[in-house]
Every structure is written in structure tokens, then in C-alpha cells.
mmCIF file of C-alpha atoms in Angstrom:
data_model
loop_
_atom_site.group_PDB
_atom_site.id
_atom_site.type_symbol
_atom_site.label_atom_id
_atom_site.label_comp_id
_atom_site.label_asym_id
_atom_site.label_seq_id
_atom_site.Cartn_x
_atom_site.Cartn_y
_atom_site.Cartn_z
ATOM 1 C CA UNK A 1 -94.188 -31.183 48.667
ATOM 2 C CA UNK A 2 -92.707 -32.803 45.494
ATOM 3 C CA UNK A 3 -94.005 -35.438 43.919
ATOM 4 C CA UNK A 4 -91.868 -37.517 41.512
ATOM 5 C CA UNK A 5 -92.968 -39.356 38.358
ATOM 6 C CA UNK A 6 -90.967 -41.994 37.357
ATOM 7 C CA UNK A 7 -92.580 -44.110 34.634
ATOM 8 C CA UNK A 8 -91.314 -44.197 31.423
ATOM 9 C CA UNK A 9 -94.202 -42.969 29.797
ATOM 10 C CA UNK A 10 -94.617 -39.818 32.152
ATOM 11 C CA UNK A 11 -91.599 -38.979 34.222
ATOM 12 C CA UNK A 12 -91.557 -35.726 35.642
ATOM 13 C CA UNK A 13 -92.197 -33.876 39.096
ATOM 14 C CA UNK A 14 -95.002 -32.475 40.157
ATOM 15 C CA UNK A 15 -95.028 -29.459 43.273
ATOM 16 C CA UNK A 16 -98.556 -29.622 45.506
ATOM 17 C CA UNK A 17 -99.541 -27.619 48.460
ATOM 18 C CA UNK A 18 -101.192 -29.971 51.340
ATOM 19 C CA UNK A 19 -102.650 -29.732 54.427
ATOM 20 C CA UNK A 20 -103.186 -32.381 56.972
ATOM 21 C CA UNK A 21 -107.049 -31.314 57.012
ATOM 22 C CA UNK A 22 -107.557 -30.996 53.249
ATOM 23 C CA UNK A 23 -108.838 -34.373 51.956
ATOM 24 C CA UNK A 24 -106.332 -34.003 48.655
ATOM 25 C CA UNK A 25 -103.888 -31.718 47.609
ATOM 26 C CA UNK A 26 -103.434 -28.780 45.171
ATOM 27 C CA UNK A 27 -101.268 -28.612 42.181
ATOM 28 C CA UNK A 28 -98.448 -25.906 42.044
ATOM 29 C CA UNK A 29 -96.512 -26.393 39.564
ATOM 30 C CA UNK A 30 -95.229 -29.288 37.474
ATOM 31 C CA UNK A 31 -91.318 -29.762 36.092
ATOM 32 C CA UNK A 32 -91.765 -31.777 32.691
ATOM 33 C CA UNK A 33 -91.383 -31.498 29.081
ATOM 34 C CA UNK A 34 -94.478 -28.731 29.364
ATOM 35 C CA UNK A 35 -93.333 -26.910 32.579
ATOM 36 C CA UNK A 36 -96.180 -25.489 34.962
ATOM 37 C CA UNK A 37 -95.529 -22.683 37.248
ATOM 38 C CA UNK A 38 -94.054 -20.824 38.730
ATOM 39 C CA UNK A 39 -96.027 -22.041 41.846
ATOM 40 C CA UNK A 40 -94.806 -20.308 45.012
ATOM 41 C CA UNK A 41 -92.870 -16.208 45.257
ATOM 42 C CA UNK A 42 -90.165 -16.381 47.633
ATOM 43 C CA UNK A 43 -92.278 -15.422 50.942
ATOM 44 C CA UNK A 44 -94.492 -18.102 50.146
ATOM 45 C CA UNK A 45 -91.513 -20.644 49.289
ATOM 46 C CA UNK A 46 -90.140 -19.674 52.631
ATOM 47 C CA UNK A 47 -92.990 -20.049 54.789
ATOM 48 C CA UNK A 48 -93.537 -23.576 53.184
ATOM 49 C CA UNK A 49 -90.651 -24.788 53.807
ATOM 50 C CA UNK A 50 -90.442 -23.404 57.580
ATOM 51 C CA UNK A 51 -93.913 -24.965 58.260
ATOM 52 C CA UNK A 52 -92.914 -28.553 60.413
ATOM 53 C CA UNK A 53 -96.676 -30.363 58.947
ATOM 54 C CA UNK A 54 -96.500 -34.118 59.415
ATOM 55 C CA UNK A 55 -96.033 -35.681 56.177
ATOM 56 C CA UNK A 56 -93.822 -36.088 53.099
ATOM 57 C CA UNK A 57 -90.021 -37.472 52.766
ATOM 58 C CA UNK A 58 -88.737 -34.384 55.551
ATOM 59 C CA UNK A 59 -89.034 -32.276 57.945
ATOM 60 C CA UNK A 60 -86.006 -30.085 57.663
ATOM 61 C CA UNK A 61 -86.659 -26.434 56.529
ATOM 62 C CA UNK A 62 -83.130 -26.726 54.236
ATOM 63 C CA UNK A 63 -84.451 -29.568 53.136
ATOM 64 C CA UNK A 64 -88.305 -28.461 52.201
ATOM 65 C CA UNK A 65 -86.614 -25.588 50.333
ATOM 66 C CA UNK A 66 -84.610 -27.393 48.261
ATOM 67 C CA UNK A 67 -87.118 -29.605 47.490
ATOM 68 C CA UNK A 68 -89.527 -26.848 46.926
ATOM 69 C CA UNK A 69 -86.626 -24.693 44.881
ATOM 70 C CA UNK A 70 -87.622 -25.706 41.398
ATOM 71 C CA UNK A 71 -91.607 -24.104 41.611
ATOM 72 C CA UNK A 72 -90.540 -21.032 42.430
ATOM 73 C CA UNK A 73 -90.575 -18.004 40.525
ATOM 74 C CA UNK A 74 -90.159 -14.543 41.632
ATOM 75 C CA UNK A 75 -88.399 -11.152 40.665
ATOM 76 C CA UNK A 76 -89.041 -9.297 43.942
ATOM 77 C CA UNK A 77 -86.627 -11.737 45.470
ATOM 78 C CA UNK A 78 -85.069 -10.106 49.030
ATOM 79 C CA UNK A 79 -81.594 -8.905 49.683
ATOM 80 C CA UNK A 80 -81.161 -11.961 53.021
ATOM 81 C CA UNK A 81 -82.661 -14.986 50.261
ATOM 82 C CA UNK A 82 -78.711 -15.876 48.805
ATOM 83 C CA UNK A 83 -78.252 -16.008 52.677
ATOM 84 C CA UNK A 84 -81.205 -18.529 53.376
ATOM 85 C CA UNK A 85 -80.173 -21.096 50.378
ATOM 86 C CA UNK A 86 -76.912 -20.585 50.719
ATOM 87 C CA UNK A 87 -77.221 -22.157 54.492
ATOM 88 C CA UNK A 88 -79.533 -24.709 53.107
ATOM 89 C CA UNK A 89 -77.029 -25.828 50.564
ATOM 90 C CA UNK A 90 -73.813 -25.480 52.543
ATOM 91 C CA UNK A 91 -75.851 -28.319 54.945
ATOM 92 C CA UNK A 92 -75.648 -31.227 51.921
ATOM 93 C CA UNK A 93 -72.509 -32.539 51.687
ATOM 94 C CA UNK A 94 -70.205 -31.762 48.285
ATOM 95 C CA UNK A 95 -72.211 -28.501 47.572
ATOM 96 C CA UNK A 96 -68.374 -26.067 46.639
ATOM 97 C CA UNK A 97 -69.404 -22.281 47.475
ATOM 98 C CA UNK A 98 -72.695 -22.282 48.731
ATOM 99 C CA UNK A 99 -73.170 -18.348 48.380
ATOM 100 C CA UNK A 100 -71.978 -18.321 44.939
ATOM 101 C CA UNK A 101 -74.564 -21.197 43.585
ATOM 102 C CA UNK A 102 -77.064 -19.766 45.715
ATOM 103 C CA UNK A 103 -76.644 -16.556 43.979
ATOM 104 C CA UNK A 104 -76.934 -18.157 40.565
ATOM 105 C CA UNK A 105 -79.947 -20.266 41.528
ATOM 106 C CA UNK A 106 -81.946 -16.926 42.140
ATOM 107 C CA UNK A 107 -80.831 -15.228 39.180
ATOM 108 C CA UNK A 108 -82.127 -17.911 37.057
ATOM 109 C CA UNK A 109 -84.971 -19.479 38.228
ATOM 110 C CA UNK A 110 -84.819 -22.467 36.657
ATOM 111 C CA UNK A 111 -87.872 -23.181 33.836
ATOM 112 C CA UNK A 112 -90.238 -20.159 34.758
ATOM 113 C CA UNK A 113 -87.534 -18.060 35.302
ATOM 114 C CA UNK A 114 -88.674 -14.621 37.370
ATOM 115 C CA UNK A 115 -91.910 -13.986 37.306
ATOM 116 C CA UNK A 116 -94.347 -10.839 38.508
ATOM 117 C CA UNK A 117 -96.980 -11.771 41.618
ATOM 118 C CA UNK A 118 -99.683 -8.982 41.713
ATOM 119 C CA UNK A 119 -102.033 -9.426 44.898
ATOM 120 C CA UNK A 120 -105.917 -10.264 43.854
ATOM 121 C CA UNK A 121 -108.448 -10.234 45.829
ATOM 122 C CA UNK A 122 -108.804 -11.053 49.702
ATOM 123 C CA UNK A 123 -104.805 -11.035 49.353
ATOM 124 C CA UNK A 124 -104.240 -14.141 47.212
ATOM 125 C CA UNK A 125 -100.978 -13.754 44.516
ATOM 126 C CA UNK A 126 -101.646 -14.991 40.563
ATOM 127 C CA UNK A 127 -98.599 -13.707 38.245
ATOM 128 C CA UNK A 128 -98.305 -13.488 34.825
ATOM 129 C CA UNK A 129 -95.354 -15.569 33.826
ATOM 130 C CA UNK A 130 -94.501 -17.193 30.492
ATOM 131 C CA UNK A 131 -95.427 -20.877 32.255
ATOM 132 C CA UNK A 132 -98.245 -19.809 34.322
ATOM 133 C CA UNK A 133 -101.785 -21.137 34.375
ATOM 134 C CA UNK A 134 -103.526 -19.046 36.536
ATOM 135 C CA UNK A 135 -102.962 -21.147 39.523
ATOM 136 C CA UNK A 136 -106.023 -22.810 39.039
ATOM 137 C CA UNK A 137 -107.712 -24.279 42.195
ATOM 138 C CA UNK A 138 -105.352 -22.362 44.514
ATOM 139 C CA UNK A 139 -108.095 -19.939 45.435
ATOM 140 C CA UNK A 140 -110.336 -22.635 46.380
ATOM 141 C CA UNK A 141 -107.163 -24.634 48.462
ATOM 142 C CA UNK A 142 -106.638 -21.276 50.591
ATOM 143 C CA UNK A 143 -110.218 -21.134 51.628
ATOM 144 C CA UNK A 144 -108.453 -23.602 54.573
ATOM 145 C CA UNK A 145 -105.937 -21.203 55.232
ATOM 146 C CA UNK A 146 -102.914 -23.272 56.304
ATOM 147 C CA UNK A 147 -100.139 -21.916 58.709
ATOM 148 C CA UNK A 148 -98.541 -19.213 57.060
ATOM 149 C CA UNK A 149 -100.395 -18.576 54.011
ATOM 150 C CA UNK A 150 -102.452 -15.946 52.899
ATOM 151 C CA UNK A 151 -105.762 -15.310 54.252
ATOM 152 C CA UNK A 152 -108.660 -15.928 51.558
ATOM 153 C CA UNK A 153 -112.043 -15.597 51.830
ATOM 154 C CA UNK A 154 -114.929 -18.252 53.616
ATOM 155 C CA UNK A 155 -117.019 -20.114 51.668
ATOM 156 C CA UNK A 156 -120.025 -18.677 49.403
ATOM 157 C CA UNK A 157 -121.633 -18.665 46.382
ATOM 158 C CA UNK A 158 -119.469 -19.431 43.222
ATOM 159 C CA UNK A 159 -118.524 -17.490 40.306
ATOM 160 C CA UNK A 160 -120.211 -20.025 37.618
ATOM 161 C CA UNK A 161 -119.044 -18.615 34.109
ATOM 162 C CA UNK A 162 -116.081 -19.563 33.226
ATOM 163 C CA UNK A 163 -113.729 -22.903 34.193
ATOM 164 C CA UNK A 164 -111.478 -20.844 36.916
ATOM 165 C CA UNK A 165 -113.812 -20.018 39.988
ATOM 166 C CA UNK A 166 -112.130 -17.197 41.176
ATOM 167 C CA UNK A 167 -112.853 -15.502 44.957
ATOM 168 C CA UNK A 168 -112.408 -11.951 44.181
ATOM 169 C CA UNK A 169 -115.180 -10.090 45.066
ATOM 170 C CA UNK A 170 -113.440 -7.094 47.219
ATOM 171 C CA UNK A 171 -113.137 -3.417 46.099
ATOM 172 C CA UNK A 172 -110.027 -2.991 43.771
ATOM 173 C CA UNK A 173 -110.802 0.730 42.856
ATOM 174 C CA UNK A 174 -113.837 3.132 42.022
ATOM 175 C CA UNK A 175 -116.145 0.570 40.018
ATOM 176 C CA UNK A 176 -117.537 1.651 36.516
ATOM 177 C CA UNK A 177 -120.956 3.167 36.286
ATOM 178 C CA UNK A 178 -123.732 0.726 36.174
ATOM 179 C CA UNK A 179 -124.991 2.114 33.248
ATOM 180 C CA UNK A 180 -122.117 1.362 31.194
ATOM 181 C CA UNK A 181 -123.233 -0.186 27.831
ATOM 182 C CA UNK A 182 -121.642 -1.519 24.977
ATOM 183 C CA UNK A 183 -122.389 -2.289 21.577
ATOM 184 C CA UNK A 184 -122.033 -4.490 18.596
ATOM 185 C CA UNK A 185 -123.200 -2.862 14.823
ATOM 186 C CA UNK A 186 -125.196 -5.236 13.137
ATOM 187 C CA UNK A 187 -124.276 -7.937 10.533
ATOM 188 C CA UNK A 188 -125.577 -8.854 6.696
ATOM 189 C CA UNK A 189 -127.323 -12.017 8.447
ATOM 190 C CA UNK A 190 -127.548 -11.006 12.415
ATOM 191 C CA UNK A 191 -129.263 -7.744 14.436
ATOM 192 C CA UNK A 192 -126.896 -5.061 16.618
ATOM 193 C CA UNK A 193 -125.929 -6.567 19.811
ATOM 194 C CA UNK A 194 -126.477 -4.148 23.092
ATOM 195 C CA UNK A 195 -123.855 -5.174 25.916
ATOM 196 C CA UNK A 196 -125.268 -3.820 29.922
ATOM 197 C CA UNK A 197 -125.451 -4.621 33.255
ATOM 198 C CA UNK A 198 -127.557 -7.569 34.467
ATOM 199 C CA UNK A 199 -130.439 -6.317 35.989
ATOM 200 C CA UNK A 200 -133.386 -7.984 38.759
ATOM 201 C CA UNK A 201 -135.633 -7.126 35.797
ATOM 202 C CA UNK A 202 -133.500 -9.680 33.636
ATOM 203 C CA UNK A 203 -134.686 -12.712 36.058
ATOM 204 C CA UNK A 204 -137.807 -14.308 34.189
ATOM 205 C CA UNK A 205 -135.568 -14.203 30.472
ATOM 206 C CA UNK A 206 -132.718 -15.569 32.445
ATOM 207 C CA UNK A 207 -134.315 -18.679 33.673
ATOM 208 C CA UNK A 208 -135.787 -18.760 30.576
ATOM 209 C CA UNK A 209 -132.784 -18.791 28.475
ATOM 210 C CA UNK A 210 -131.630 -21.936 30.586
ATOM 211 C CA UNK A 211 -134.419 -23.474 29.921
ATOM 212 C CA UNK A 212 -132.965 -26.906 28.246
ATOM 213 C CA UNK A 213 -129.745 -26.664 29.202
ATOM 214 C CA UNK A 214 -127.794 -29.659 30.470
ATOM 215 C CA UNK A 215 -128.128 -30.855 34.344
ATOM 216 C CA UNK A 216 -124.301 -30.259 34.281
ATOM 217 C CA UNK A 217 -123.414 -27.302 32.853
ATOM 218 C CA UNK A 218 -123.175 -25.312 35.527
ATOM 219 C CA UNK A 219 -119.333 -24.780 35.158
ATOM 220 C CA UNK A 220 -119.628 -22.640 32.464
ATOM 221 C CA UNK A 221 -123.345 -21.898 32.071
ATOM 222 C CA UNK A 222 -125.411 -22.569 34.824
ATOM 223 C CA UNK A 223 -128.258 -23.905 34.884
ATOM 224 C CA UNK A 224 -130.890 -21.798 36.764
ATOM 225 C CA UNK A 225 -134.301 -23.466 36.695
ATOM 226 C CA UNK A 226 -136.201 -21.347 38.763
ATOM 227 C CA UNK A 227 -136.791 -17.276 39.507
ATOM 228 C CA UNK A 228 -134.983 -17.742 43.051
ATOM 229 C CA UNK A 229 -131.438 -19.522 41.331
ATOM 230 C CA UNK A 230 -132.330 -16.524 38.703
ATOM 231 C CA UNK A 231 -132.838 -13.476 41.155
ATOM 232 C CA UNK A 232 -129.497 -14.915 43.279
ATOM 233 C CA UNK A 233 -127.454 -15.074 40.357
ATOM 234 C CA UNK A 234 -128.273 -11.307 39.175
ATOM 235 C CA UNK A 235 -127.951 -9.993 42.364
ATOM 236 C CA UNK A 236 -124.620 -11.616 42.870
ATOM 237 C CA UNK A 237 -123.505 -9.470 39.360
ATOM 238 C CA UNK A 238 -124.788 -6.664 40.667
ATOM 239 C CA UNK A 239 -122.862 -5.888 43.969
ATOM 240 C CA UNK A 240 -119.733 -7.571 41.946
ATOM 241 C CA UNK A 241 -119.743 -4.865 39.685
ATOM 242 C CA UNK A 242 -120.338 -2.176 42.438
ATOM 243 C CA UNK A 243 -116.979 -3.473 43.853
ATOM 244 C CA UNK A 244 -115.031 -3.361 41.173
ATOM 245 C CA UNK A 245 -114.792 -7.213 41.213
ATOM 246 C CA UNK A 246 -116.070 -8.159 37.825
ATOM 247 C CA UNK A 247 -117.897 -6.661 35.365
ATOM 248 C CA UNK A 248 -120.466 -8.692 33.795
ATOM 249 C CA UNK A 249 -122.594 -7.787 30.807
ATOM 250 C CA UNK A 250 -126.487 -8.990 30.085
ATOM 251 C CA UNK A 251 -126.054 -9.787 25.869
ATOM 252 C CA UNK A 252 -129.481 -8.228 24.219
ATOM 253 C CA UNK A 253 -130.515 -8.313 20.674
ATOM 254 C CA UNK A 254 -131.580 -4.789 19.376
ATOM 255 C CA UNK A 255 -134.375 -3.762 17.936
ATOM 256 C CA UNK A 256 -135.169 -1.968 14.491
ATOM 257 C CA UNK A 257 -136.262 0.946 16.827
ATOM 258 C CA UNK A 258 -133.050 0.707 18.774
ATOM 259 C CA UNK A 259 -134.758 -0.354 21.800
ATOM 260 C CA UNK A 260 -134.090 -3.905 23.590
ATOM 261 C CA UNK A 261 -135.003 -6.998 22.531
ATOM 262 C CA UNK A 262 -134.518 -10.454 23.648
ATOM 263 C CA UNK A 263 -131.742 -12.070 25.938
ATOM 264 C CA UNK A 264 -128.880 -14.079 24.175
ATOM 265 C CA UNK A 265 -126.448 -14.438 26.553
ATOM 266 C CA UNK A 266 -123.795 -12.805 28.807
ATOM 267 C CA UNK A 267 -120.283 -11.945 29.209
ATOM 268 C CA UNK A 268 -117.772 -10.722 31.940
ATOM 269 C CA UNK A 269 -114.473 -9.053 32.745
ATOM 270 C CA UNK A 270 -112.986 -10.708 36.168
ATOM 271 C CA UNK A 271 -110.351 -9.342 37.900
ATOM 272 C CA UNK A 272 -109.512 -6.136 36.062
ATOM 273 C CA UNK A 273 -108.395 -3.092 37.252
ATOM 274 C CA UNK A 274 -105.836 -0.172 36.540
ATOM 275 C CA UNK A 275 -102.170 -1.685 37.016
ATOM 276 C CA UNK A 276 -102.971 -5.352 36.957
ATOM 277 C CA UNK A 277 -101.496 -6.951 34.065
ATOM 278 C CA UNK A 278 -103.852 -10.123 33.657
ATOM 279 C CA UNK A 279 -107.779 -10.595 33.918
ATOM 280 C CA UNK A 280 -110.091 -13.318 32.666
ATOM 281 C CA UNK A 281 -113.327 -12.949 30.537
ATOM 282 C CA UNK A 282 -116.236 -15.172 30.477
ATOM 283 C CA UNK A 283 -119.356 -16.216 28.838
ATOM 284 C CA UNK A 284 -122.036 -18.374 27.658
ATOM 285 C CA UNK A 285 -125.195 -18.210 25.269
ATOM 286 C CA UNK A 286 -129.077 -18.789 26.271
ATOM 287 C CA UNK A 287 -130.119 -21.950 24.622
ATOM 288 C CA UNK A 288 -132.314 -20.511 22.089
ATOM 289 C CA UNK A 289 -129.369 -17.998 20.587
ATOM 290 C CA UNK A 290 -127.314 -20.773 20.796
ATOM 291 C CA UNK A 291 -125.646 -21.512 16.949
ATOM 292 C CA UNK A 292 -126.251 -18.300 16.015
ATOM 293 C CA UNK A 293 -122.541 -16.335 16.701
ATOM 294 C CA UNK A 294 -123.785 -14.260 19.245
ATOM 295 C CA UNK A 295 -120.937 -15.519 21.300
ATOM 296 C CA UNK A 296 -117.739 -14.347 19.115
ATOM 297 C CA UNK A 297 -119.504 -11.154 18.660
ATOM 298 C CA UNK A 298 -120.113 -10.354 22.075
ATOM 299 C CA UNK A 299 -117.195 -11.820 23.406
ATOM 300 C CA UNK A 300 -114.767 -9.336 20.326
ATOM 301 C CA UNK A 301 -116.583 -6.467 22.008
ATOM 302 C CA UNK A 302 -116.271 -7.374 25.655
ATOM 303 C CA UNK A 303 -112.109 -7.467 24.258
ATOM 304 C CA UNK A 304 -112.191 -4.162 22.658
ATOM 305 C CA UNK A 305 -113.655 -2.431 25.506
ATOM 306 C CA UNK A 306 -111.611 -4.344 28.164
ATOM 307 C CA UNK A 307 -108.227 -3.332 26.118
ATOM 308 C CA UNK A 308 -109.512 0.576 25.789
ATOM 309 C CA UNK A 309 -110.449 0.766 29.324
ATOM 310 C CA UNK A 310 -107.371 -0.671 31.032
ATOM 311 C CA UNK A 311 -104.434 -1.940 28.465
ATOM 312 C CA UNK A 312 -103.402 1.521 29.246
ATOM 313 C CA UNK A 313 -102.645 1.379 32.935
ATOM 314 C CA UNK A 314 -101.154 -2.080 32.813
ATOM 315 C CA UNK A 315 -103.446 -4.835 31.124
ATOM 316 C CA UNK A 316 -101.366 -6.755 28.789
ATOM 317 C CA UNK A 317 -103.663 -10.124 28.634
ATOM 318 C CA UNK A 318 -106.475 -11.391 29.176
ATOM 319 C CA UNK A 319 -107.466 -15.189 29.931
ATOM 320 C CA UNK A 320 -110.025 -17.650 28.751
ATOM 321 C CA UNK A 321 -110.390 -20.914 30.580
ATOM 322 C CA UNK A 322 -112.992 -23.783 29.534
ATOM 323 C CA UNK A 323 -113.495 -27.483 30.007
ATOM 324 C CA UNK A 324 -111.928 -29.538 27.235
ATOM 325 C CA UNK A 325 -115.544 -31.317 27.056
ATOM 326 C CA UNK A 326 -116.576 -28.072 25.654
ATOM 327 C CA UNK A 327 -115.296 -28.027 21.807
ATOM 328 C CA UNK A 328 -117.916 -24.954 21.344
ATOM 329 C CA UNK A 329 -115.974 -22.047 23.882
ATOM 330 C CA UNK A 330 -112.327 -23.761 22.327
ATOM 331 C CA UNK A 331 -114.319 -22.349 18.905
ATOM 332 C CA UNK A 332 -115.515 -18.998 20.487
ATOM 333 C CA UNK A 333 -112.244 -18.941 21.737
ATOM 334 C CA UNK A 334 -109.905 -19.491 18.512
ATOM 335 C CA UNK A 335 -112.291 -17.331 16.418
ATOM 336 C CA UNK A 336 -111.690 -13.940 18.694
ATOM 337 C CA UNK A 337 -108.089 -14.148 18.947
ATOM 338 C CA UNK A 338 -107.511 -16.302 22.015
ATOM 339 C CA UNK A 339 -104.947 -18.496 21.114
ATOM 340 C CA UNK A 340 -104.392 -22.089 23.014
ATOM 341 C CA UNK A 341 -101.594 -22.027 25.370
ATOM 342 C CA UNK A 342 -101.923 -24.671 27.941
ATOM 343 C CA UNK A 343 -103.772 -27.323 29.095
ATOM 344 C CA UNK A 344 -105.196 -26.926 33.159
ATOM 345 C CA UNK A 345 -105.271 -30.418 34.219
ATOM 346 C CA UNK A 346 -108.669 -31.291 36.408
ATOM 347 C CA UNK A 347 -109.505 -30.196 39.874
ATOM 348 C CA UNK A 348 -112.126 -32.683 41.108
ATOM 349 C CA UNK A 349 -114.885 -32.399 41.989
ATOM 350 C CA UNK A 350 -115.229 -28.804 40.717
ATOM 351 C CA UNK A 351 -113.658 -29.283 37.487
ATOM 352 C CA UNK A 352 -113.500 -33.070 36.725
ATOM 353 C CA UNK A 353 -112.152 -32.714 33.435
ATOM 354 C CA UNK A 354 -109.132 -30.964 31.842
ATOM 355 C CA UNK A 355 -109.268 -27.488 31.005
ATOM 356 C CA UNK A 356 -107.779 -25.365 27.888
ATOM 357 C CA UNK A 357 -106.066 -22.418 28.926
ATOM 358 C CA UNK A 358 -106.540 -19.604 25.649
ATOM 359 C CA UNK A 359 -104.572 -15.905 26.263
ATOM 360 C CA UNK A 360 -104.609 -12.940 24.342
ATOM 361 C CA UNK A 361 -102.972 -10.279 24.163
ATOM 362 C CA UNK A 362 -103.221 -6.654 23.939
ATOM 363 C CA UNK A 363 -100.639 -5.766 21.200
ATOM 364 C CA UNK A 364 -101.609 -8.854 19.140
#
């Protein structure tokens, strides 16, 4: 449905997706100054409009998609779609050549123009247009599963690093070994940095490392206080990396001797794989480390290695999304490349604040 804005100080329209059963709406896309979107690929524009939900200003399919016309975004657009607007439009009154506008409206595509869907996880589609911003809370909206949308997975334990929860955690090819490591070289001032899989044996320095943290941090660190929220968390790293699903990395300091030394923190890889064009890292630092630029470091290396392993099947950019309240990842961020593109506005009760979207990209 479309939502319009009409004060003076913030006129605009915004596109949500709603449900009679969901207790608020999700954001699609927004038509403003700073567009938003694209928010819906033609099959899912279609169904929209074709579902008769109780509700907003119509129930007439023609209608819907008309209304619903300006968040879409698509370049895999089918041969029978001029057809399908072109009836919608020759049904409101002064519209001259139907076929011939309708042809025009889905060559241009308005403010996010065509855009490329690639199919995630458990079937739901993110693209990587110039506007988009990851459809943020989309993953969590589908969970309900509406008429005519996408399946997406039942409910379970969150992805906590990072401000985008995703809900991939399905095979997307042969995973990387588990004994993949990765390294840092040492600094004048700071020891090598030794980047590998999370493992059970990790638990007691993990809690530890929270130790101190704030009660509400667990959006992007969270806050495990004792060896059961520990062991869980691991775990769940674990069998995501043997699915392909995301990759995340225990941060150690290393010794003189080369051996390990103590936990500073963690980063991941979500969402990669060969022929996807966009993934997100993560990443946060044990409380004790914290101040001391393990972050940047690790976080440059996680890049390098993300770039190598996959820019050359498809990967052109990866994503970094954080909580505006948290002025220390928007640092992390801007001092590894990622520049600021776009604001994520809140998602309640998940995300109660704003969000900064950072991308970066693989040829600079």
C-alpha cells in the first residue's frame, strides 16, 4: 500500500507491505528527495496487487498496481507485463495509448530504475540497485508469509552481529573448510592478529569478553553472560559456516611464538557465495580489546579475503549496517573504506533506532 506524506516539512510517499495479522507494517520503499527502493520485482508487484486483503484506499488489482507502480524495480521484466499495465491504465479515464505508456513506464522505472533481484536464502529476493537498502526488516515481515509471497523461514535464534538480522542459514554451495584462517602482520604499537573459526573451546573467553558490556547491546554485540548463551552462540557459527551461510571468524591476538593468544573480538561474511553480487560483513570487539584498533584491522582483512575469494565470480560489494547510536562501527566503518550511503530508518522493536547503511566496493 502507499502511504502519502503531505506536510510541508516532509512530503513524500512511502510503499509498505501489510498483512491483516501483522501488528504494523514493513517499509518498501520510499519516493522522496532521498528515494528508497526499489521495493517489489515484477512477480512480486503483481501478486500484490492481485491479493483482495481488506484494507487501504482499493481493492481493484489495476488500481493496487498503479498505486504500487512507483516501488518497483526490475530488469527481468516478462514479455505479457506492457499487457497487464497497459489494461490497468486503459481502465482510468484520459490515459491516450495505454500500450505505448505502458511500454515506457517499464523501460524506465521511475527513480530506481531496473534493478537485479538475486534469490537469498529460504527463497527471499535482496537486489543490488543504486537506491537499495538491503530491504531491511523484510526478512523478518515474511516470517508471516502472506498470500502470495515467498516462503521464508519459522522463527529461531537471531543472527546478533550486525544491524540487518538476516534468515539465511540454508546451503548456497560447498562451504569453506573449517580450518580456514586468516591473518593480520603485526603493527609498530599492536601484535599479529590470527582470523579462524569460532570454536566450543572459545566459550569461557567469549562470555568473558562480554563481560561489562551494556544490557542492550545485543544488536550488534551481544551480550552473553553465561557459558549456555556462550556455547549456543558458537554452535550457531559453527553449522552456519558448514552451510555455506556465513562465515564468521573468532579475532585472536598472536603470540611471540606464533601460537594463540587471547580473544579480541570477531568478524563475519553473511550471505556470500560465487555469483551473488552483494554480502554483508559484521563485527564487534570484547570489552577489554576494546580502543585498541583491533576492529579496523580485522575487519581490512575479513575485506581482502572476502574480495579474493569471491569478487571473482560476481561479488561487487559488500555491506555494513549499524545503529546510528553507535558512532564507534560509523568509525570502524569510514576508516576501512566503507563509505556512508544511506540512512535505514528504524524497525521497532528490533532496531529502535536509525541505522547507517556503509558499502564498499570491490574496484574501489
Amino acid at each position: 500500500m502507499g502511504v502519502y506524506r503531505t506536510a510541508a516539512d516532509d512530503p513524500g510517499t512511502d510503499y509498505l507491505l501489510h498483512h491483516p495479522d501483522w501488528d504494523r507494517a514493513e517499509l518498501l520503499a520510499r519516493d522522496e528527495g532521498h528515494f528508497m527502493g526499489p521495493g517489489l520485482p515484477w512477480p512480486e508487484l503483481v501478486r500484490a496487487a492481485d491479493q483482495a486483503l481488506p484494507g487501504g484506499s482499493t481493492a481493484d488489482p489495476r488500481a493496487r498496481l498503479l498505486l504500487l507502480l512507483p516501488a518497483f524495480g526490475d530488469d527481468e521484466v516478462p514479455a505479457d507485463s506492457v499487457g497487464r499495465l497497459a489494461a490497468a491504465l486503459r481502465a482510468r479515464r484520459g490515459v491516450r495509448d495505454p500500450e505505448r505508456l505502458a511500454a515506457a513506464l517499464l523501460a524506465a522505472q521511475g527513480a530506481p530504475g531496473p534493478a537485479r533481484w538475486t534469490t537469498a536464502g529460504h527463497g527471499f529476493r535482496v537486489n543490488d540497485g543504486e537506491y537499495s537498502w538491503h530491504i531491511q526488516g523484510i526478512c523478518r515481515a515474511l516470517r508471516l508469509q502472506p498470500p502470495g509471497l515467498v516462503e521464508s523461514p519459522p522463527g529461531g535464534e537471531p543472527i546478533v552481529d550486525g544491524m540487518n538480522s538476516n534468515c539465511t542459514d540454508t546451503p548456497t554451495e560447498a562451504p569453506l573448510p573449517l580450518t580456514l584462517t586468516l591473518r593480520a602482520d603485526a603493527t609498530p604499537t599492536a601484535p599479529a592478529l590470527l582470523l579462524r573459526p569460532w570454536r566450543e573451546e572459545d566459550t569461557a573467553a567469549l562470555v568473558e569478553g562480554h563481560r561489562g558490556a551494556p544490557a542492550d547491546a545485543s544488536v550488534s554485540a551481544p551480550a552473553m553472560r553465561t557459558k549456555a548463551e556462550g556455547l549456543r552462540w558458537v554452535r550457531h557459527q559453527r553449522k552456519s559456516w558448514t552451510t555455506g551461510a556465513r562465515y564468521a571468524f573468532a579475532v585472536l591476538e598472536t603470540e611471540r611464538d606464533g601460537g594463540e593468544g587471547r580473544l579480541l573480538g570477531h568478524v563475519v561474511l553473511k550471505d556470500a557465495a560465487h555469483g551473488r553480487p552483494t554480502a554483508e560483513v559484521g563485527y564487534w570487539t570484547a570489552v577489554p580489546a576494546r580502543g585498541q584498533g583491533i576492529a579496523p584491522r580485522a575487519l581490512e582483512t575479513l575485506t581482502t579475503w572476502a574480495f579474493t575469494t569471491f569478487a571473482p565470480t560476481g561479488l561487487t560489494h559488500l555491506q555494513l549496517l549499524h545503529q546510528v547510536t553507535n558512532p564507534a562501527s560509523c568509525r570502524v566503518a569510514e576508516k576501512t573504506g566503507y563509505a556512508f550511503t544511506a540512512i535505514v530508518p528504524a524497525s521497532p522493536p528490533d532496531y529502535p533506532a536509525d541505522g547507517h547503511l556503509h558499502v564498499r566496493r570491490a574496484d574501489g
